[in-house]
mmCIF file of C-alpha atoms and ligand atoms in Angstrom:
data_model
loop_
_atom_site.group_PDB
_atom_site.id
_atom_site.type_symbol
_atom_site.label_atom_id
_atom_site.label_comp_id
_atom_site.label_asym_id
_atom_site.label_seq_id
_atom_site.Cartn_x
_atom_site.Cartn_y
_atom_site.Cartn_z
ATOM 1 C CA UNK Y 1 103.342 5.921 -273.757
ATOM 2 C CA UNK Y 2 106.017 5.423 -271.038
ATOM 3 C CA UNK Y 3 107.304 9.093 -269.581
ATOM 4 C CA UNK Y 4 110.860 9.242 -269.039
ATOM 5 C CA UNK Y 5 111.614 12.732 -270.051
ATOM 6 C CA UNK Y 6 109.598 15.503 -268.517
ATOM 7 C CA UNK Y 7 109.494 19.076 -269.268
ATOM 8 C CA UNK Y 8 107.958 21.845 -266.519
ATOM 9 C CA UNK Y 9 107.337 25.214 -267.608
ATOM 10 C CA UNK Y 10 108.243 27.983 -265.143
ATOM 11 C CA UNK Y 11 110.122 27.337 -262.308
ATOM 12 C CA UNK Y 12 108.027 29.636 -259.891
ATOM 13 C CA UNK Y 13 106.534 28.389 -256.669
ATOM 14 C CA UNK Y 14 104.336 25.539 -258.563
ATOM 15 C CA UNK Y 15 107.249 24.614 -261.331
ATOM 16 C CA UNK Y 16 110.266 24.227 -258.991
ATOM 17 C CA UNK Y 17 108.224 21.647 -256.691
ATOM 18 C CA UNK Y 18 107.113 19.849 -260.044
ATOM 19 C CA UNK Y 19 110.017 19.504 -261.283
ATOM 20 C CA UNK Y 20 111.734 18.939 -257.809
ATOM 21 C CA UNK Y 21 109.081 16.073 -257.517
ATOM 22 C CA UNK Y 22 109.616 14.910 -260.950
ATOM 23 C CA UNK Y 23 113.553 14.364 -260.335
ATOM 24 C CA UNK Y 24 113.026 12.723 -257.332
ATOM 25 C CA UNK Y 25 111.281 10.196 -259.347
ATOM 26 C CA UNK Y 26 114.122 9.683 -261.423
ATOM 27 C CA UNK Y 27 112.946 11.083 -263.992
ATOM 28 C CA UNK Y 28 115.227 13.351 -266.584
ATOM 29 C CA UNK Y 29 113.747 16.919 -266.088
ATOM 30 C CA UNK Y 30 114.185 20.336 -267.672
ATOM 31 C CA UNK Y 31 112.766 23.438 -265.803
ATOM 32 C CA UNK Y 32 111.749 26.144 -268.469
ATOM 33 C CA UNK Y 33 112.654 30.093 -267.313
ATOM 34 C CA UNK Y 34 111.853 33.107 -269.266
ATOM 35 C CA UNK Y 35 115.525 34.380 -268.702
ATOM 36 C CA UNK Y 36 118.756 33.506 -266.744
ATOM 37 C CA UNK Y 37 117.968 35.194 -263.353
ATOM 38 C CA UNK Y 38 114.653 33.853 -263.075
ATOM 39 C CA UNK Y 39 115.805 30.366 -263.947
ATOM 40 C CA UNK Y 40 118.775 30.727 -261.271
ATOM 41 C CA UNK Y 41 115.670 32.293 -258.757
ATOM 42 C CA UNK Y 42 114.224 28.808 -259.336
ATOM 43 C CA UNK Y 43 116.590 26.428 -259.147
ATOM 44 C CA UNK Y 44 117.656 27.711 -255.925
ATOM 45 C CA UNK Y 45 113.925 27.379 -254.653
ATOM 46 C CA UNK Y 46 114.422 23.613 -255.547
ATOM 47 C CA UNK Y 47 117.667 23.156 -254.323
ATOM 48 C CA UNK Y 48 116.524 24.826 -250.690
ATOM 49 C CA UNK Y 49 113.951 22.230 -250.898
ATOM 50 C CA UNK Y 50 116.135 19.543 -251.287
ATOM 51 C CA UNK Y 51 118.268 20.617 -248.712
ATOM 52 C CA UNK Y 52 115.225 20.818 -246.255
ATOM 53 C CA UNK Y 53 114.945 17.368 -246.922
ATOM 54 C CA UNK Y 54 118.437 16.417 -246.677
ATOM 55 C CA UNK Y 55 118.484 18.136 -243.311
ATOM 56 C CA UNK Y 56 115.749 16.499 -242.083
ATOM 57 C CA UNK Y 57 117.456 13.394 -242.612
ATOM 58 C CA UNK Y 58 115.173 12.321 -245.678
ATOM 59 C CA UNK Y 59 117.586 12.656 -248.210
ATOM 60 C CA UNK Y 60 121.665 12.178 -248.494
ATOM 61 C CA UNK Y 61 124.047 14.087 -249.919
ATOM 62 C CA UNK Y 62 124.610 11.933 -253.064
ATOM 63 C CA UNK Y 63 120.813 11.332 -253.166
ATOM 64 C CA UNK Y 64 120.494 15.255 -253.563
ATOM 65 C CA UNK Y 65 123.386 15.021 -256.335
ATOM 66 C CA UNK Y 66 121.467 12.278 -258.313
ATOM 67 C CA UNK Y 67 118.480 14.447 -258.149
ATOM 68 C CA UNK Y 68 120.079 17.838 -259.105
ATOM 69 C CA UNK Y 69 121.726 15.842 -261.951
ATOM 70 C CA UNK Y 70 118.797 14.989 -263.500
ATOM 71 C CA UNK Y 71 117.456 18.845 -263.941
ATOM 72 C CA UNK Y 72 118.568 21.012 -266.497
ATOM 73 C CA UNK Y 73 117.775 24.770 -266.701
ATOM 74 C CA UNK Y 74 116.934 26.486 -269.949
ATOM 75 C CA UNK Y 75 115.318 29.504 -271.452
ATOM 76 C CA UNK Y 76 114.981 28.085 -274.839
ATOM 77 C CA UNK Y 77 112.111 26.238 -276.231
ATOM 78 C CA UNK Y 78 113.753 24.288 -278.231
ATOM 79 C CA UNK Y 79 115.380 22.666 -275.975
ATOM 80 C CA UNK Y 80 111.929 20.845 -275.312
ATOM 81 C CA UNK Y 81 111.672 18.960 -278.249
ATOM 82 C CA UNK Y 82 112.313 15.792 -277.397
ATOM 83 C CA UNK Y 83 110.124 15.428 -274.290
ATOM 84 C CA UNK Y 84 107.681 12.902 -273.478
ATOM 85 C CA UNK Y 85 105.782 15.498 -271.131
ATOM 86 C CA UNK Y 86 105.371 19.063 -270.727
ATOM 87 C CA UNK Y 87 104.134 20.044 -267.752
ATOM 88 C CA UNK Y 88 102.932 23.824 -267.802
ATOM 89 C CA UNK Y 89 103.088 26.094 -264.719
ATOM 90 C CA UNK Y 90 103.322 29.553 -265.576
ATOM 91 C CA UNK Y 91 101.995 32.470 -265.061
ATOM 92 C CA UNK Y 92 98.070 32.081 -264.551
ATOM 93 C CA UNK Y 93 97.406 34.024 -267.867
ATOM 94 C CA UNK Y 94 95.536 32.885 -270.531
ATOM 95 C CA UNK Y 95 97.539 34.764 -273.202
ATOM 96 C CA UNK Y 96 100.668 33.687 -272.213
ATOM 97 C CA UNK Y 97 99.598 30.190 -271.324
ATOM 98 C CA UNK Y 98 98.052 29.824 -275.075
ATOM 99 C CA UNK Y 99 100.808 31.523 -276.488
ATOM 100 C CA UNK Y 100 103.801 29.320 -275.533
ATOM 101 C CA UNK Y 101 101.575 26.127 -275.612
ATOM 102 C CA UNK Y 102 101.195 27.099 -279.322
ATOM 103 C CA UNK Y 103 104.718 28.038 -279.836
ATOM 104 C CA UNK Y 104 105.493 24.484 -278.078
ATOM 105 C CA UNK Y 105 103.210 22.742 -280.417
ATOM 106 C CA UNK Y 106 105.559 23.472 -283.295
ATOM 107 C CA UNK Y 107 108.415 22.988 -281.566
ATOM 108 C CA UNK Y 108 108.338 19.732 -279.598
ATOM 109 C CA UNK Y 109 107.942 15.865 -281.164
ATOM 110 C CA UNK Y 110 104.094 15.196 -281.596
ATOM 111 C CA UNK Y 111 103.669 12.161 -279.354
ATOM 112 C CA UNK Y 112 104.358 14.214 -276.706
ATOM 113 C CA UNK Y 113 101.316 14.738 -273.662
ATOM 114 C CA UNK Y 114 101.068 18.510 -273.165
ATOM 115 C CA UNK Y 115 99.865 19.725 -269.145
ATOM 116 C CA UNK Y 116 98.776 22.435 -267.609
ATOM 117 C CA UNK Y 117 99.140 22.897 -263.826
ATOM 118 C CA UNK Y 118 96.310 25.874 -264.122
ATOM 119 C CA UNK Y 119 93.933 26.803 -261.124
ATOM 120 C CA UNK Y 120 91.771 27.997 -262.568
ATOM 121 C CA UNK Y 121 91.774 28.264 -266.682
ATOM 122 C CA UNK Y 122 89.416 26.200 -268.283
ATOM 123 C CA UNK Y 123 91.635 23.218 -269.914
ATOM 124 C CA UNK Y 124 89.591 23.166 -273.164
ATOM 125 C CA UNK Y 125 90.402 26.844 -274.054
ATOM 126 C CA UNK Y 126 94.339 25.857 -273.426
ATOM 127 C CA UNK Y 127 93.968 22.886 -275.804
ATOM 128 C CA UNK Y 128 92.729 24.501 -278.342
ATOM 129 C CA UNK Y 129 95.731 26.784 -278.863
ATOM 130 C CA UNK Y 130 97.371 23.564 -279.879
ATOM 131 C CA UNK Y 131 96.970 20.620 -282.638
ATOM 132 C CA UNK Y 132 97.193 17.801 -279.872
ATOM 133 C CA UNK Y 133 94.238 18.387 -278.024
ATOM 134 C CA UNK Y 134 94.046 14.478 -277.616
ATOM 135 C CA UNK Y 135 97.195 14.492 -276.114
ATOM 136 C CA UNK Y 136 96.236 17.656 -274.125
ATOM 137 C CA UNK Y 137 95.295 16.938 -270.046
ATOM 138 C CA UNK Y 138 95.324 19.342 -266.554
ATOM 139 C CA UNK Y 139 97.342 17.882 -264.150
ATOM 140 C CA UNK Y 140 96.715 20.007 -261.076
ATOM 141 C CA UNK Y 141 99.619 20.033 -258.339
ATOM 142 C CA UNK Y 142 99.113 21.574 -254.666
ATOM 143 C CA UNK Y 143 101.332 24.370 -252.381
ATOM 144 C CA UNK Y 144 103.876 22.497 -251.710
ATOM 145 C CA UNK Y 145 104.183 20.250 -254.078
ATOM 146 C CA UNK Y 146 106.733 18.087 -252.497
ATOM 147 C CA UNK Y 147 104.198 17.689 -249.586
ATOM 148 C CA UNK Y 148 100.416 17.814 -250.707
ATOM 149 C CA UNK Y 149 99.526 14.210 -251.997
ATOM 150 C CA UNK Y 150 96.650 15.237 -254.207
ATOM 151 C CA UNK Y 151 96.612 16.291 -258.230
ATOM 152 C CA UNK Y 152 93.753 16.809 -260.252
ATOM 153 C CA UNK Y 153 93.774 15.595 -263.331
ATOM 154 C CA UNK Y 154 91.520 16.663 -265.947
ATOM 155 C CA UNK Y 155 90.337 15.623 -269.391
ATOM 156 C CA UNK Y 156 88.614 17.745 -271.783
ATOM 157 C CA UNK Y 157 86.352 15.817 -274.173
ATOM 158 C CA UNK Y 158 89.165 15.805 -276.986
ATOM 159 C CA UNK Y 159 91.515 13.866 -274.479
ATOM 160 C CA UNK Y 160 92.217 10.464 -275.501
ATOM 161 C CA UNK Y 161 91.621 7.517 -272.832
ATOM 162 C CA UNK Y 162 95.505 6.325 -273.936
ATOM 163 C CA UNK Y 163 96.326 9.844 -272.451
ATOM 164 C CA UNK Y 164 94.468 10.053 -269.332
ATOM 165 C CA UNK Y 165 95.718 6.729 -268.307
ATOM 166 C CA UNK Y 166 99.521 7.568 -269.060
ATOM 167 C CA UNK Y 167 98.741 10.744 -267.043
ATOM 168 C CA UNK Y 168 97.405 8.596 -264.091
ATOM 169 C CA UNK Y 169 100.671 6.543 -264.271
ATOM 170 C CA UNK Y 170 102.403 9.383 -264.292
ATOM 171 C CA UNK Y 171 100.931 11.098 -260.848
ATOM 172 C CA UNK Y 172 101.463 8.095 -259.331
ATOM 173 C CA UNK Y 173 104.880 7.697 -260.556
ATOM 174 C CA UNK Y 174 105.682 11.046 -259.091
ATOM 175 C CA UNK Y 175 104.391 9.862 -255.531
ATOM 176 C CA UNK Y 176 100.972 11.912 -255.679
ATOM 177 C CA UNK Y 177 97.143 10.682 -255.057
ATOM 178 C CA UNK Y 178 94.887 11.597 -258.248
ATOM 179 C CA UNK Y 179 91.273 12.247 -258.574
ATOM 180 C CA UNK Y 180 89.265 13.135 -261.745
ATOM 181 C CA UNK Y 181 88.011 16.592 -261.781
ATOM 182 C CA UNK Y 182 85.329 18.150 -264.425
ATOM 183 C CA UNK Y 183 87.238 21.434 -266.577
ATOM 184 C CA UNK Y 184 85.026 23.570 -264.831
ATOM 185 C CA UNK Y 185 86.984 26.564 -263.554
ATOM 186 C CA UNK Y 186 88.815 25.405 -259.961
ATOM 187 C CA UNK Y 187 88.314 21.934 -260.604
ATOM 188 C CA UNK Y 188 87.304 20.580 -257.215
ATOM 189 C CA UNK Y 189 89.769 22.132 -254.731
ATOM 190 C CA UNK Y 190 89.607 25.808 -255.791
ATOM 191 C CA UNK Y 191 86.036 25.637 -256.679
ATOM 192 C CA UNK Y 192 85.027 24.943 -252.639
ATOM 193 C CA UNK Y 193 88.398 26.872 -251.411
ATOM 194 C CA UNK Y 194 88.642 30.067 -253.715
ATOM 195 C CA UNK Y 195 85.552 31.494 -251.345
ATOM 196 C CA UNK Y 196 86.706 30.665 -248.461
ATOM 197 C CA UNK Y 197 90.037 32.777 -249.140
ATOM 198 C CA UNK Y 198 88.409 35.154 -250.538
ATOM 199 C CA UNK Y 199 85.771 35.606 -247.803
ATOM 200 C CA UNK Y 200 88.713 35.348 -245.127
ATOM 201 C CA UNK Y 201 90.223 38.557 -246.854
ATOM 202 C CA UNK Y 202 86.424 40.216 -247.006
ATOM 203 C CA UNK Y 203 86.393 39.369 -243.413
ATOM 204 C CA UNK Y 204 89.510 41.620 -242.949
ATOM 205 C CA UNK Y 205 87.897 44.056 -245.124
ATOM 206 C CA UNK Y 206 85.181 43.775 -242.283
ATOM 207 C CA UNK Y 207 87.103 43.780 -239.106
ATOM 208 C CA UNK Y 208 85.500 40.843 -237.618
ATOM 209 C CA UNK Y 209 88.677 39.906 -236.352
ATOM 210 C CA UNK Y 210 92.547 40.998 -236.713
ATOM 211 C CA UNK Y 211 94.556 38.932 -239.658
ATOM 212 C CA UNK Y 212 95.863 36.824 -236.634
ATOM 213 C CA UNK Y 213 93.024 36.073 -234.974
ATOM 214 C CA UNK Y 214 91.453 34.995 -237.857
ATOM 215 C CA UNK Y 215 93.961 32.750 -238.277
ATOM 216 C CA UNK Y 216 94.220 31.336 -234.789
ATOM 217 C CA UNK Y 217 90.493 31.148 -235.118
ATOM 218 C CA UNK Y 218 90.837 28.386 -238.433
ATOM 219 C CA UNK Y 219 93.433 26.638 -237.170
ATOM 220 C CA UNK Y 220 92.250 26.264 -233.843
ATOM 221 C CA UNK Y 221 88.586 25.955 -234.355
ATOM 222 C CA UNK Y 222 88.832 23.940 -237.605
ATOM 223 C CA UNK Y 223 92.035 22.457 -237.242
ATOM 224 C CA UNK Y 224 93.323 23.736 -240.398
ATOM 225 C CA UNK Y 225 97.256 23.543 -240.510
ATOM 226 C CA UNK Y 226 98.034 27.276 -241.306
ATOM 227 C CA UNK Y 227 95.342 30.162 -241.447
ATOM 228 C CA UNK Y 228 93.714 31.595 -244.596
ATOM 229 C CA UNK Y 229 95.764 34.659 -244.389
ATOM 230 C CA UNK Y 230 98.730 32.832 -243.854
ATOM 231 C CA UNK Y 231 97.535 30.256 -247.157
ATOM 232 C CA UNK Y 232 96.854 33.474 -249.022
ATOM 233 C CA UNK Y 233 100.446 34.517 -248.501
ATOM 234 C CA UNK Y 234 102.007 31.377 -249.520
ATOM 235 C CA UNK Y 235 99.811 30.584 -252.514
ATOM 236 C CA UNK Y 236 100.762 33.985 -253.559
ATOM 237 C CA UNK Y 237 98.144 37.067 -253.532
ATOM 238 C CA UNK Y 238 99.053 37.888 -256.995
ATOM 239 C CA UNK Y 239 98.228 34.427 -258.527
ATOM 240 C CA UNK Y 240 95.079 34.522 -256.105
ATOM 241 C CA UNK Y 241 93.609 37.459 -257.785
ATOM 242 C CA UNK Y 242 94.726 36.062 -261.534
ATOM 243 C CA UNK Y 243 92.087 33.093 -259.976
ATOM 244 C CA UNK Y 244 89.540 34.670 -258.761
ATOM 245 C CA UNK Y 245 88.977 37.117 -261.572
ATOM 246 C CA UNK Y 246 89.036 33.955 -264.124
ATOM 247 C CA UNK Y 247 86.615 32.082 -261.826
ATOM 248 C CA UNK Y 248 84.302 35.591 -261.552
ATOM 249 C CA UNK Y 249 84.050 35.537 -265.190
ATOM 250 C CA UNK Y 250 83.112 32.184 -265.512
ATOM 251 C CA UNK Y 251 80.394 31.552 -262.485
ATOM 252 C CA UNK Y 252 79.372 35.385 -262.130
ATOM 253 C CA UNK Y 253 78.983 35.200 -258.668
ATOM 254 C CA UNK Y 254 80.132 37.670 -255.715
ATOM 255 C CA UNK Y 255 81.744 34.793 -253.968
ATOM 256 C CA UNK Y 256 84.258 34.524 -256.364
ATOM 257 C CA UNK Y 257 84.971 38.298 -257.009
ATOM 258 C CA UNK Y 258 87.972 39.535 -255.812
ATOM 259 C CA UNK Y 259 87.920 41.998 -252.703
ATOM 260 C CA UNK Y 260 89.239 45.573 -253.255
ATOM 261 C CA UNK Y 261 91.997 45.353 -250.738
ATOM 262 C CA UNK Y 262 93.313 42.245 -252.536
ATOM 263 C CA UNK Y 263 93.687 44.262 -255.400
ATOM 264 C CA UNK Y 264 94.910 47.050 -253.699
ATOM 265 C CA UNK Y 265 98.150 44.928 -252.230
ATOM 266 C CA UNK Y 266 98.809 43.487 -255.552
ATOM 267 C CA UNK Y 267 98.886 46.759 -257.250
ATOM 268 C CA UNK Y 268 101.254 47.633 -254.163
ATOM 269 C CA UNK Y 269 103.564 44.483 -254.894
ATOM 270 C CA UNK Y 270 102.700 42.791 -251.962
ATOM 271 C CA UNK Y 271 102.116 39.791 -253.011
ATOM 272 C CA UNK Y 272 103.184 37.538 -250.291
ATOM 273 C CA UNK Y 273 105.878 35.555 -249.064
ATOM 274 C CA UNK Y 274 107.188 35.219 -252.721
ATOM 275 C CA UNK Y 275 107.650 39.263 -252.542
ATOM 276 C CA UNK Y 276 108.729 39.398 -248.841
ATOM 277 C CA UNK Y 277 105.431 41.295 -248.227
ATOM 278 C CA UNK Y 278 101.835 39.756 -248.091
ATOM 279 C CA UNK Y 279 99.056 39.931 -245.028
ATOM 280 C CA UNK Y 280 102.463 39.328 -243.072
ATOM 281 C CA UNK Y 281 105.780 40.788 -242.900
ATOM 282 C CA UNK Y 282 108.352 37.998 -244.151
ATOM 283 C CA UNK Y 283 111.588 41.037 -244.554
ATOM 284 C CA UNK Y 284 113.357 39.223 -241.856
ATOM 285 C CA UNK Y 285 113.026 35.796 -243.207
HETATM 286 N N1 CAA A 301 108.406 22.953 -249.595
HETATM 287 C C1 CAA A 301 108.750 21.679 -249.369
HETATM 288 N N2 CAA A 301 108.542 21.037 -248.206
HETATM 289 C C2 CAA A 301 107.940 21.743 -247.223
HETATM 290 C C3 CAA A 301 107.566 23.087 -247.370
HETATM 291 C C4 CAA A 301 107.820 23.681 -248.625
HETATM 292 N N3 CAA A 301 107.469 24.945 -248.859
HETATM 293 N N4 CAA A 301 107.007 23.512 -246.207
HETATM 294 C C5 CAA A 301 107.044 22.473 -245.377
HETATM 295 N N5 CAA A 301 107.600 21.420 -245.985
HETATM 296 C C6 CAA A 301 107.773 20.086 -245.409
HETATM 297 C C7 CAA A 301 108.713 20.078 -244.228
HETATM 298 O O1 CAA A 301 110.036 19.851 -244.645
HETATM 299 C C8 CAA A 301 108.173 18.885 -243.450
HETATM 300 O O2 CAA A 301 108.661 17.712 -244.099
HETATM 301 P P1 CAA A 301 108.787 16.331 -243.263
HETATM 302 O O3 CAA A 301 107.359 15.948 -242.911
HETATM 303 O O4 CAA A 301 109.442 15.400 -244.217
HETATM 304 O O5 CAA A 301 109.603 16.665 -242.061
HETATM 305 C C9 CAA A 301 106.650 18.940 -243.706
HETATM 306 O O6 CAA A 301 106.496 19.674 -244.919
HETATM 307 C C10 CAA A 301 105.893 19.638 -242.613
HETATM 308 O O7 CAA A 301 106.435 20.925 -242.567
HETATM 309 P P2 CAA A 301 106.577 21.694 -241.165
HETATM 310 O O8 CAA A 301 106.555 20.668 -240.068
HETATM 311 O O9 CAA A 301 107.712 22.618 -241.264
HETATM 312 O O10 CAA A 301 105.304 22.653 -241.085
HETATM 313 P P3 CAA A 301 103.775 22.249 -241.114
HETATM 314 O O11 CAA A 301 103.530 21.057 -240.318
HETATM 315 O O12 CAA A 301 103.009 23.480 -240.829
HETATM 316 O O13 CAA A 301 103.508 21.867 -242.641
HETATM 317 C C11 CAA A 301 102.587 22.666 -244.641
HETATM 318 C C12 CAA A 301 103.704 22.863 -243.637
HETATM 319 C C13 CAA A 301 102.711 21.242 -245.246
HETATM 320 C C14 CAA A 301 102.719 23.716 -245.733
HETATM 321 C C15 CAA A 301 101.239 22.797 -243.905
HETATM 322 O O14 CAA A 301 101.219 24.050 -243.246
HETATM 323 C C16 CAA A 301 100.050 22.700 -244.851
HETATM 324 O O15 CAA A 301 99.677 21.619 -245.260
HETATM 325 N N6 CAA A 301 99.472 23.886 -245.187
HETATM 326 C C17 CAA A 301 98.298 23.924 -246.067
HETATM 327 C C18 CAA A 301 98.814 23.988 -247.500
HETATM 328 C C19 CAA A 301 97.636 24.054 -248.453
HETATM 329 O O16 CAA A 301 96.479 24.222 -248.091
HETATM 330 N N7 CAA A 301 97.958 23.900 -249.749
HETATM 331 C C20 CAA A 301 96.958 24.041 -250.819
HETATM 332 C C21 CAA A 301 97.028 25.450 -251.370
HETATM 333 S S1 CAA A 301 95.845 25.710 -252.626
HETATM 334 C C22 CAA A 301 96.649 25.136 -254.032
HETATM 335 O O17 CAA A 301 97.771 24.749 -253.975
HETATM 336 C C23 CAA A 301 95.836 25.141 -255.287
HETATM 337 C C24 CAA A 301 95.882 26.409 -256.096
HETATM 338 O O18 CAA A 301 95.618 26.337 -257.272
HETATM 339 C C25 CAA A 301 96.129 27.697 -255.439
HETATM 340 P P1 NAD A 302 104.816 32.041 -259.871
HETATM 341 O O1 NAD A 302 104.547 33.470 -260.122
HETATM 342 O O2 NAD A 302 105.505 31.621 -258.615
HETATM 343 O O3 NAD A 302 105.637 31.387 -261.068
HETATM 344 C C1 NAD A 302 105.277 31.598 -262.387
HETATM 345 C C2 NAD A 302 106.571 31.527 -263.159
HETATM 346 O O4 NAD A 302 106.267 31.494 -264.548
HETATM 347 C C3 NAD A 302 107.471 32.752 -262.946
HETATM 348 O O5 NAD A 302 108.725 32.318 -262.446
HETATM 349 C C4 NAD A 302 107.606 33.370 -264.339
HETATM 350 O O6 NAD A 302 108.902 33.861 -264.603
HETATM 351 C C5 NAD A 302 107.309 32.166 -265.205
HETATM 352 N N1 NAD A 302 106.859 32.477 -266.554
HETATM 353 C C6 NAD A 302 105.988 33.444 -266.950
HETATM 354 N N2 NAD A 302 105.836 33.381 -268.288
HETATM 355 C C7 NAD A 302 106.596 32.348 -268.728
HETATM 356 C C8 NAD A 302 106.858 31.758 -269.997
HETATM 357 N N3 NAD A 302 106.294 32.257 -271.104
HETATM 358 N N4 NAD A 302 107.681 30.686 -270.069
HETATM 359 C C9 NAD A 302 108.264 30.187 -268.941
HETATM 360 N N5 NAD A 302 108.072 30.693 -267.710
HETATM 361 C C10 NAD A 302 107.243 31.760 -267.617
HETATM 362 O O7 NAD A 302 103.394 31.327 -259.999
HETATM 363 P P2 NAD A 302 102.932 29.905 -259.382
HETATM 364 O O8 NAD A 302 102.316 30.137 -258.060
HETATM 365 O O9 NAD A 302 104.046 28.927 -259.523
HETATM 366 O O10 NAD A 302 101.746 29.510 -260.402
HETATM 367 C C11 NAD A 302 102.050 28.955 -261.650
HETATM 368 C C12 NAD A 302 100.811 28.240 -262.167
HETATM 369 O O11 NAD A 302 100.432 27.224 -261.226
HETATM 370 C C13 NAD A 302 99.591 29.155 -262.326
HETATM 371 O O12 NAD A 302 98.841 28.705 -263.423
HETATM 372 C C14 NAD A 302 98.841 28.920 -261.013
HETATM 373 O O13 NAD A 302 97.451 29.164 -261.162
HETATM 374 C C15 NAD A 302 99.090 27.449 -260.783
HETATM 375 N N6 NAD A 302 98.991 26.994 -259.393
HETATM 376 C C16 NAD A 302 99.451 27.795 -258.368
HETATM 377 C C17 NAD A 302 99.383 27.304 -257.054
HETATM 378 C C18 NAD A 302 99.889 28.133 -255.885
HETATM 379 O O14 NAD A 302 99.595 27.808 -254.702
HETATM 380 N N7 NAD A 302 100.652 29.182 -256.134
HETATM 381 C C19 NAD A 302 98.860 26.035 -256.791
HETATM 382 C C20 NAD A 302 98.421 25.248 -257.867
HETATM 383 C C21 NAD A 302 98.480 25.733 -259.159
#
């Protein structure tokens, strides 16, 4: 099935850059908001990112218009129906995630390839909220998504082969790299990188070093480009601990437990740069 018209659910962090990425591909895209000010909230995230580009000399100013042109904000459904795609990237909740893919299943035409951008959410239990689980995929997108070349993609054994290729064409459409992950919870990437977060905070917890130190220490002694600390904060510690208590429950294991003091500073709100307040300060940014 060719995909010409894409919708992305949520236009947080993860569903600005998909559909930022998506529109930049030329394809017609409508961003999904659970009211007015958070759909504003998100198509300002995309339009800064476009204008990063822009001033980096990567985009134009009519190339930016083009793009913005071929996004359209809603907060209805229903407005979905005649999609080819529907990317999800919402809230990492399996409740809400099942809810509005079942909700979607009545709503939009039934050809239509249904996504989820989940971390860590097994993809089977998501299809099964729906009657299209051949049609159902994970497409897994990476912080930034206008920069990190990889998605996963992942089939669930109901997913047809018709699907998973039109899902490859579709990554690659979009400019991204895929691989083919097993719907084991974290796929590839979060299965191996999950711990390491999570043992960078249980380090803190520790006091083998200060938050910037241990830092310094990964990016200088493993030439990783930003810290774990620093990662935490922009992945978003909120969405981190949604993760790692979904990948606790599934492998059991202390490594993937999530440390009391990241609990403690989402309870607090701080929840990283998204909230202005993380492992590091971001009030003057
Ligand atoms: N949105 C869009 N573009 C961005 C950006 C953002 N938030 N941040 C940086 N960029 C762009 C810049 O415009 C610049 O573009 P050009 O190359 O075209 O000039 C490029 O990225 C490099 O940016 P900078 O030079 O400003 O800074 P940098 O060299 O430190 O790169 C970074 C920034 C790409 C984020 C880099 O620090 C990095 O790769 N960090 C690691 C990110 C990572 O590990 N992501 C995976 C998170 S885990 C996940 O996503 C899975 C999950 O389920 C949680
Ligand atoms: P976020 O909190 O930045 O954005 C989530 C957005 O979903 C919010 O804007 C919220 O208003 C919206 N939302 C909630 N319920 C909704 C509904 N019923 N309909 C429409 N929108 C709704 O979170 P995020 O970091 O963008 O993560 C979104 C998804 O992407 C999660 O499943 C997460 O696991 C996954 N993911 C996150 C990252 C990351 O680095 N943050 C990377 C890859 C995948």
């Amino acid at each position: 099935m060719t995909i010409d018209r894409v919708a992305v659910l949520g236009c947080g962090l993860m569903g600005s850059g998909i559909a930022e990425v998506c529109a930049r591909a030329g394809l017609e895209t409508t961003v999904r908001e659970v009211d007015d000010d958070l759909l504003e909230a998100g198509l300002g995230r995309i339009r800064k990112s476009l204008g990063r580009a822009a001033s980096k000399g990567k985009l134009d100013e009519t190339q930016v218009d083009e793009i913005l042109a071929r996004i359209t904000g809603t907060t209805r459904l229903a407005d979905l129906a005649d999609v080819d795609l529907v990317v999800e990237a919402i809230v990492e909740n399996l409740e809400v995630k099942t809810e509005t893919f079942a909700e979607l299943d009545r709503v939009v035409q039934p050809q239509a390839i249904f996504a989820s951008n989940t971390s860590s959410l097994t993809i089977t239990e998501l299809a099964a909220a729906t009657g299209r689980t051949d049609r159902f995929i994970g497409l897994h997108f990476f912080n930034p998504v206008p920069v990190m070349k990889l998605v996963e993609i992942v089939r669930v054994l109901s997913t047809s082969d018709e699907t998973v290729a039109d899902a490859q064409e579709f990554v690659r459409a979009v400019g991204k790299d895929p691989v083919l992950a097993r719907d084991n919870s974290g796929f590839i990437v979060n299965r191996l990188l999950v711990p390491y977060l999570l043992d960078a905070i249980r380090a803190v917890e520790e006091g083998v070093g200060s938050i910037e130190d241990i830092d310094k220490a990964m990016q200088l002694g493993c030439g990783h480009p930003m810290g774990p600390l620093t990662l935490l904060d922009f992945v978003g510690l909120d969405t981190t601990y949604f993760i790692a208590n979904i990948m606790f429950e599934e492998y059991r294991e202390k490594r993937f437990a999530p440390p009391p003091l990241l609990k403690r500073m989402v309870l607090a709100g701080h929840n990283g740069r998204k909230s202005g307040r993380g492992f590091y300060d971001y009030s003057d940014r």
